[in-house]
GROMACS .gro file of C-alpha atoms in nm:
model
  278
    1MET     CA    1 -12.091  -3.152  -1.898
    2LYS     CA    2 -11.773  -3.285  -1.729
    3LYS     CA    3 -11.613  -3.328  -2.070
    4VAL     CA    4 -11.687  -2.963  -2.149
    5ILE     CA    5 -11.533  -2.844  -1.820
    6VAL     CA    6 -11.225  -3.056  -1.874
    7LEU     CA    7 -11.190  -2.921  -2.228
    8LEU     CA    8 -11.221  -2.561  -2.113
    9ALA     CA    9 -10.963  -2.623  -1.840
   10LEU     CA   10 -10.720  -2.764  -2.097
   11MET     CA   11 -10.778  -2.467  -2.327
   12LEU     CA   12 -10.718  -2.216  -2.050
   13SER     CA   13 -10.402  -2.393  -1.935
   14THR     CA   14 -10.275  -2.384  -2.292
   15VAL     CA   15 -10.334  -2.007  -2.306
   16VAL     CA   16 -10.154  -1.952  -1.974
   17VAL     CA   17  -9.854  -2.160  -2.090
   18ALA     CA   18  -9.845  -1.972  -2.422
   19GLU     CA   19  -9.847  -1.635  -2.239
   20ASP     CA   20  -9.575  -1.752  -2.002
   21LYS     CA   21  -9.355  -1.824  -2.302
   22VAL     CA   22  -9.389  -1.471  -2.447
   23GLN     CA   23  -9.060  -1.291  -2.418
   24VAL     CA   24  -9.010  -0.914  -2.400
   25ILE     CA   25  -8.763  -0.805  -2.669
   26SER     CA   26  -8.625  -0.454  -2.718
   27THR     CA   27  -8.461  -0.301  -3.022
   28GLU     CA   28  -8.256   0.018  -2.997
   29LEU     CA   29  -8.369   0.270  -3.258
   30ALA     CA   30  -8.161   0.570  -3.139
   31PRO     CA   31  -7.973   0.665  -2.822
   32HIS     CA   32  -8.209   0.607  -2.526
   33LEU     CA   33  -8.495   0.508  -2.763
   34TYR     CA   34  -8.625   0.151  -2.795
   35MET     CA   35  -8.905  -0.046  -2.955
   36ILE     CA   36  -9.041  -0.314  -2.720
   37LYS     CA   37  -9.228  -0.625  -2.831
   38GLY     CA   38  -9.407  -0.869  -2.606
   39ALA     CA   39  -9.774  -0.961  -2.565
   40GLY     CA   40 -10.026  -0.708  -2.695
   41GLY     CA   41  -9.945  -0.384  -2.873
   42ASN     CA   42  -9.590  -0.278  -2.948
   43MET     CA   43  -9.436  -0.031  -2.706
   44ALA     CA   44  -9.175   0.243  -2.738
   45ALA     CA   45  -8.954   0.346  -2.448
   46VAL     CA   46  -8.718   0.631  -2.372
   47VAL     CA   47  -8.476   0.512  -2.104
   48GLY     CA   48  -8.192   0.695  -1.935
   49PRO     CA   49  -8.063   0.859  -1.613
   50GLU     CA   50  -8.366   1.096  -1.600
   51GLY     CA   51  -8.602   0.798  -1.586
   52ALA     CA   52  -8.823   0.621  -1.837
   53LEU     CA   53  -9.108   0.716  -2.062
   54VAL     CA   54  -9.310   0.438  -2.224
   55VAL     CA   55  -9.574   0.433  -2.495
   56ASP     CA   56  -9.849   0.179  -2.414
   57SER     CA   57  -9.837  -0.088  -2.145
   58GLN     CA   58  -9.951  -0.421  -2.297
   59TYR     CA   59 -10.110  -0.654  -2.036
   60GLU     CA   60 -10.091  -0.655  -1.658
   61HIS     CA   61  -9.911  -0.991  -1.641
   62MET     CA   62  -9.632  -0.859  -1.868
   63ALA     CA   63  -9.534  -0.574  -1.627
   64PRO     CA   64  -9.254  -0.763  -1.445
   65GLN     CA   65  -9.086  -0.858  -1.774
   66ILE     CA   66  -9.124  -0.505  -1.911
   67LYS     CA   67  -8.978  -0.351  -1.597
   68ALA     CA   68  -8.688  -0.594  -1.609
   69GLU     CA   69  -8.620  -0.501  -1.971
   70LEU     CA   70  -8.623  -0.127  -1.888
   71GLU     CA   71  -8.386  -0.188  -1.593
   72SER     CA   72  -8.148  -0.374  -1.821
   73LYS     CA   73  -8.100  -0.042  -2.002
   74GLN     CA   74  -8.070   0.174  -1.688
   75ALA     CA   75  -8.030   0.015  -1.345
   76GLY     CA   76  -8.311   0.105  -1.106
   77VAL     CA   77  -8.494   0.315  -1.363
   78LYS     CA   78  -8.844   0.436  -1.271
   79ILE     CA   79  -9.122   0.512  -1.518
   80LYS     CA   80  -9.203   0.882  -1.504
   81THR     CA   81  -9.450   0.902  -1.794
   82LEU     CA   82  -9.679   0.658  -1.972
   83ILE     CA   83  -9.851   0.749  -2.297
   84ASN     CA   84 -10.155   0.552  -2.420
   85THR     CA   85 -10.213   0.553  -2.797
   86HIS     CA   86 -10.582   0.447  -2.744
   87PHE     CA   87 -10.800   0.260  -2.494
   88HIS     CA   88 -10.790  -0.105  -2.609
   89GLY     CA   89 -10.693  -0.356  -2.342
   90ASP     CA   90 -10.380  -0.488  -2.518
   91HIS     CA   91 -10.239  -0.136  -2.496
   92VAL     CA   92 -10.362  -0.015  -2.155
   93ASN     CA   93 -10.435  -0.310  -1.926
   94GLY     CA   94 -10.083  -0.292  -1.787
   95ASN     CA   95 -10.117   0.072  -1.690
   96ALA     CA   96 -10.159   0.029  -1.315
   97ALA     CA   97  -9.914  -0.258  -1.278
   98LEU     CA   98  -9.646  -0.086  -1.484
   99ALA     CA   99  -9.686   0.283  -1.403
  100SER     CA  100  -9.899   0.340  -1.098
  101GLY     CA  101  -9.816   0.687  -0.959
  102ALA     CA  102  -9.662   0.799  -1.289
  103GLN     CA  103  -9.798   1.064  -1.525
  104ILE     CA  104 -10.033   0.886  -1.772
  105ILE     CA  105 -10.120   1.083  -2.086
  106ALA     CA  106 -10.388   1.001  -2.341
  107HIS     CA  107 -10.652   1.143  -2.573
  108THR     CA  108 -10.945   1.286  -2.377
  109ASN     CA  109 -11.179   1.015  -2.506
  110VAL     CA  110 -10.952   0.742  -2.364
  111LEU     CA  111 -11.022   0.860  -2.012
  112THR     CA  112 -11.394   0.873  -2.084
  113ARG     CA  113 -11.400   0.518  -2.209
  114LEU     CA  114 -11.177   0.373  -1.937
  115LYS     CA  115 -11.375   0.542  -1.658
  116ALA     CA  116 -11.688   0.378  -1.801
  117ASP     CA  117 -11.528   0.038  -1.742
  118SER     CA  118 -11.586  -0.044  -1.375
  119LYS     CA  119 -11.324  -0.321  -1.388
  120PHE     CA  120 -11.039  -0.091  -1.502
  121PRO     CA  121 -10.808  -0.001  -1.212
  122VAL     CA  122 -10.832   0.362  -1.101
  123ALA     CA  123 -10.452   0.364  -1.062
  124GLY     CA  124 -10.424   0.304  -1.436
  125LEU     CA  125 -10.645   0.588  -1.552
  126PRO     CA  126 -10.488   0.874  -1.750
  127THR     CA  127 -10.388   1.162  -1.525
  128GLU     CA  128 -10.363   1.411  -1.813
  129THR     CA  129 -10.566   1.422  -2.133
  130PHE     CA  130 -10.569   1.653  -2.434
  131VAL     CA  131 -10.674   1.697  -2.794
  132GLY     CA  132 -10.427   1.848  -3.034
  133GLU     CA  133 -10.048   1.838  -2.992
  134LYS     CA  134  -9.826   1.801  -2.688
  135ALA     CA  135  -9.443   1.824  -2.665
  136LEU     CA  136  -9.231   1.627  -2.416
  137ASN     CA  137  -8.860   1.574  -2.355
  138LEU     CA  138  -8.677   1.311  -2.151
  139ASN     CA  139  -8.312   1.206  -2.153
  140GLY     CA  140  -8.252   1.446  -2.441
  141VAL     CA  141  -8.516   1.278  -2.657
  142ASN     CA  142  -8.783   1.511  -2.799
  143LEU     CA  143  -9.134   1.375  -2.847
  144LYS     CA  144  -9.447   1.519  -3.002
  145LEU     CA  145  -9.787   1.361  -2.929
  146VAL     CA  146 -10.058   1.424  -3.188
  147THR     CA  147 -10.418   1.320  -3.151
  148MET     CA  148 -10.583   1.198  -3.471
  149PRO     CA  149 -10.930   1.231  -3.625
  150VAL     CA  150 -11.155   0.926  -3.571
  151SER     CA  151 -11.006   0.617  -3.734
  152HIS     CA  152 -10.909   0.305  -3.531
  153THR     CA  153 -11.120   0.446  -3.242
  154ASP     CA  154 -11.238   0.790  -3.142
  155GLY     CA  155 -10.936   0.837  -2.917
  156ASP     CA  156 -10.616   0.768  -3.114
  157LEU     CA  157 -10.285   0.948  -3.096
  158VAL     CA  158  -9.945   0.895  -3.254
  159VAL     CA  159  -9.608   0.967  -3.104
  160TRP     CA  160  -9.330   1.132  -3.305
  161PHE     CA  161  -8.963   1.110  -3.210
  162LYS     CA  162  -8.866   1.373  -3.464
  163ASP     CA  163  -8.492   1.395  -3.405
  164ALA     CA  164  -8.459   1.016  -3.439
  165ASN     CA  165  -8.705   1.003  -3.734
  166VAL     CA  166  -8.918   0.744  -3.553
  167LEU     CA  167  -9.298   0.729  -3.537
  168HIS     CA  168  -9.510   0.514  -3.310
  169THR     CA  169  -9.842   0.480  -3.497
  170GLY     CA  170 -10.043   0.299  -3.234
  171ASP     CA  171 -10.306   0.086  -3.406
  172LEU     CA  172 -10.319   0.308  -3.715
  173PHE     CA  173 -10.080   0.051  -3.860
  174PHE     CA  174 -10.099  -0.330  -3.849
  175ALA     CA  175  -9.789  -0.447  -4.028
  176ASP     CA  176  -9.875  -0.670  -4.327
  177ARG     CA  177 -10.209  -0.776  -4.185
  178PHE     CA  178 -10.571  -0.665  -4.197
  179PRO     CA  179 -10.634  -0.394  -3.933
  180PHE     CA  180 -10.895  -0.389  -3.660
  181ILE     CA  181 -11.114  -0.086  -3.699
  182ASP     CA  182 -11.341  -0.054  -3.393
  183LEU     CA  183 -11.659   0.075  -3.551
  184LYS     CA  184 -11.845   0.038  -3.221
  185SER     CA  185 -11.601   0.278  -3.050
  186GLY     CA  186 -11.607   0.560  -3.300
  187GLY     CA  187 -11.378   0.399  -3.559
  188SER     CA  188 -11.411   0.474  -3.928
  189VAL     CA  189 -11.277   0.297  -4.235
  190THR     CA  190 -11.266   0.623  -4.430
  191GLY     CA  191 -11.106   0.806  -4.139
  192TYR     CA  192 -10.853   0.528  -4.093
  193ILE     CA  193 -10.746   0.537  -4.457
  194ASN     CA  194 -10.727   0.918  -4.452
  195ASN     CA  195 -10.510   0.913  -4.140
  196VAL     CA  196 -10.270   0.663  -4.299
  197LYS     CA  197 -10.243   0.888  -4.603
  198LEU     CA  198 -10.169   1.180  -4.377
  199LEU     CA  199  -9.892   0.992  -4.197
  200LEU     CA  200  -9.742   0.880  -4.529
  201SER     CA  201  -9.719   1.243  -4.637
  202GLN     CA  202  -9.525   1.329  -4.319
  203ILE     CA  203  -9.253   1.062  -4.328
  204ASP     CA  204  -8.962   0.976  -4.556
  205ASP     CA  205  -8.788   0.660  -4.675
  206LYS     CA  206  -8.565   0.656  -4.369
  207THR     CA  207  -8.843   0.688  -4.108
  208LYS     CA  208  -8.867   0.395  -3.869
  209LEU     CA  209  -9.228   0.303  -3.797
  210ILE     CA  210  -9.338   0.124  -3.480
  211PRO     CA  211  -9.673  -0.031  -3.576
  212GLY     CA  212  -9.936  -0.120  -3.320
  213HIS     CA  213  -9.879  -0.483  -3.413
  214GLY     CA  214  -9.605  -0.652  -3.616
  215ASP     CA  215  -9.241  -0.590  -3.691
  216LEU     CA  216  -9.060  -0.259  -3.723
  217MET     CA  217  -9.156  -0.107  -4.056
  218ASP     CA  218  -9.063   0.167  -4.303
  219LYS     CA  219  -9.252   0.393  -4.543
  220ALA     CA  220  -9.277   0.117  -4.805
  221GLY     CA  221  -9.451  -0.102  -4.549
  222LEU     CA  222  -9.705   0.169  -4.465
  223GLN     CA  223  -9.764   0.232  -4.836
  224ARG     CA  224  -9.824  -0.143  -4.885
  225PHE     CA  225 -10.077  -0.130  -4.600
  226LEU     CA  226 -10.261   0.163  -4.757
  227THR     CA  227 -10.271  -0.005  -5.097
  228MET     CA  228 -10.423  -0.316  -4.943
  229MET     CA  229 -10.697  -0.112  -4.770
  230GLU     CA  230 -10.785   0.094  -5.073
  231GLN     CA  231 -10.795  -0.201  -5.312
  232THR     CA  232 -10.990  -0.433  -5.081
  233LEU     CA  233 -11.239  -0.154  -5.011
  234ALA     CA  234 -11.277  -0.102  -5.387
  235GLU     CA  235 -11.340  -0.478  -5.435
  236VAL     CA  236 -11.611  -0.488  -5.167
  237ASN     CA  237 -11.775  -0.168  -5.295
  238ALA     CA  238 -11.784  -0.306  -5.650
  239LEU     CA  239 -11.959  -0.622  -5.527
  240LYS     CA  240 -12.201  -0.414  -5.321
  241ALA     CA  241 -12.281  -0.202  -5.631
  242ALA     CA  242 -12.349  -0.524  -5.820
  243GLY     CA  243 -12.617  -0.612  -5.562
  244LYS     CA  244 -12.424  -0.867  -5.360
  245THR     CA  245 -12.517  -0.905  -4.993
  246GLU     CA  246 -12.262  -0.902  -4.715
  247ASP     CA  247 -12.275  -1.278  -4.674
  248GLN     CA  248 -12.245  -1.331  -5.047
  249ILE     CA  249 -11.930  -1.115  -5.056
  250VAL     CA  250 -11.787  -1.310  -4.764
  251ALA     CA  251 -11.854  -1.632  -4.947
  252GLU     CA  252 -11.689  -1.498  -5.266
  253GLY     CA  253 -11.390  -1.360  -5.076
  254LEU     CA  254 -11.124  -1.112  -5.174
  255SER     CA  255 -10.867  -1.146  -5.450
  256ALA     CA  256 -10.604  -1.414  -5.391
  257GLN     CA  257 -10.331  -1.156  -5.339
  258TRP     CA  258 -10.482  -1.055  -5.005
  259LYS     CA  259 -10.510  -1.402  -4.850
  260SER     CA  260 -10.182  -1.370  -4.660
  261TRP     CA  261 -10.307  -1.058  -4.477
  262SER     CA  262 -10.561  -1.265  -4.279
  263TRP     CA  263 -10.468  -1.347  -3.920
  264ASN     CA  264 -10.627  -1.500  -3.612
  265PHE     CA  265 -10.799  -1.181  -3.493
  266ILE     CA  266 -10.893  -1.010  -3.817
  267THR     CA  267 -10.965  -1.282  -4.065
  268GLU     CA  268 -11.057  -1.217  -4.426
  269GLU     CA  269 -11.423  -1.258  -4.332
  270ARG     CA  270 -11.405  -1.006  -4.049
  271TRP     CA  271 -11.219  -0.757  -4.272
  272ILE     CA  272 -11.485  -0.789  -4.544
  273ARG     CA  273 -11.762  -0.733  -4.292
  274THR     CA  274 -11.578  -0.420  -4.167
  275LEU     CA  275 -11.540  -0.288  -4.523
  276PHE     CA  276 -11.905  -0.363  -4.601
  277LYS     CA  277 -12.012  -0.127  -4.325
  278ALA     CA  278 -11.784   0.155  -4.447
   0.00000   0.00000   0.00000
């Protein structure tokens, strides 16, 4: 038992050290507009003399680094508005620490799900929810928030920066990796694929895409992502039609060309099991 406790302590200390080493990095995409990478989901930020607007909040422990990064763009800047693309912890757990007292905007279902979590800080709950479209402007940057049909979850929205030709997709895009589709929270494989097709029809070759996870992408990257999903779904459906069980398909695996899309959270096995339930 002592060995187990010691092992767990070592594992936890390794995680803490790894998180401490995560650096917040920003990339300017247009005047006042930045993509921010750190721990958890990618953020967008509009920063200027009128204050700051941020999309998603990562984790609570990242708040000091994120604030420092924002202040490096505008001394003493305060967050006026926070937008949540959905309710998952790696996108909302920093809400209270980062933007307590600010306007917090999300899909109506995000508030419902976060209120059901007794451990989620009240100060981090959305203060304004909607379904449909919502326009905002800060520091001369125009934004359009659009809620999406069920796909990653039942409470997704995307954020358009139309003048800058930039789109924050939330977790409707995992750059060059298998996506997480939260089937237990209203997610849908078919809905996810349809939403990606819709977004593809609304962008051009010069559009800059901020994915929920991964590096800054373009239309070709999103098309590559769609192709992967459609072809892997076709492979799994063909094996199902041939009478293969879920475990048998996992054992057989996907075509070799998709091996590199596996990552620590959504492995090839987990992606197959998601597709099998589609």
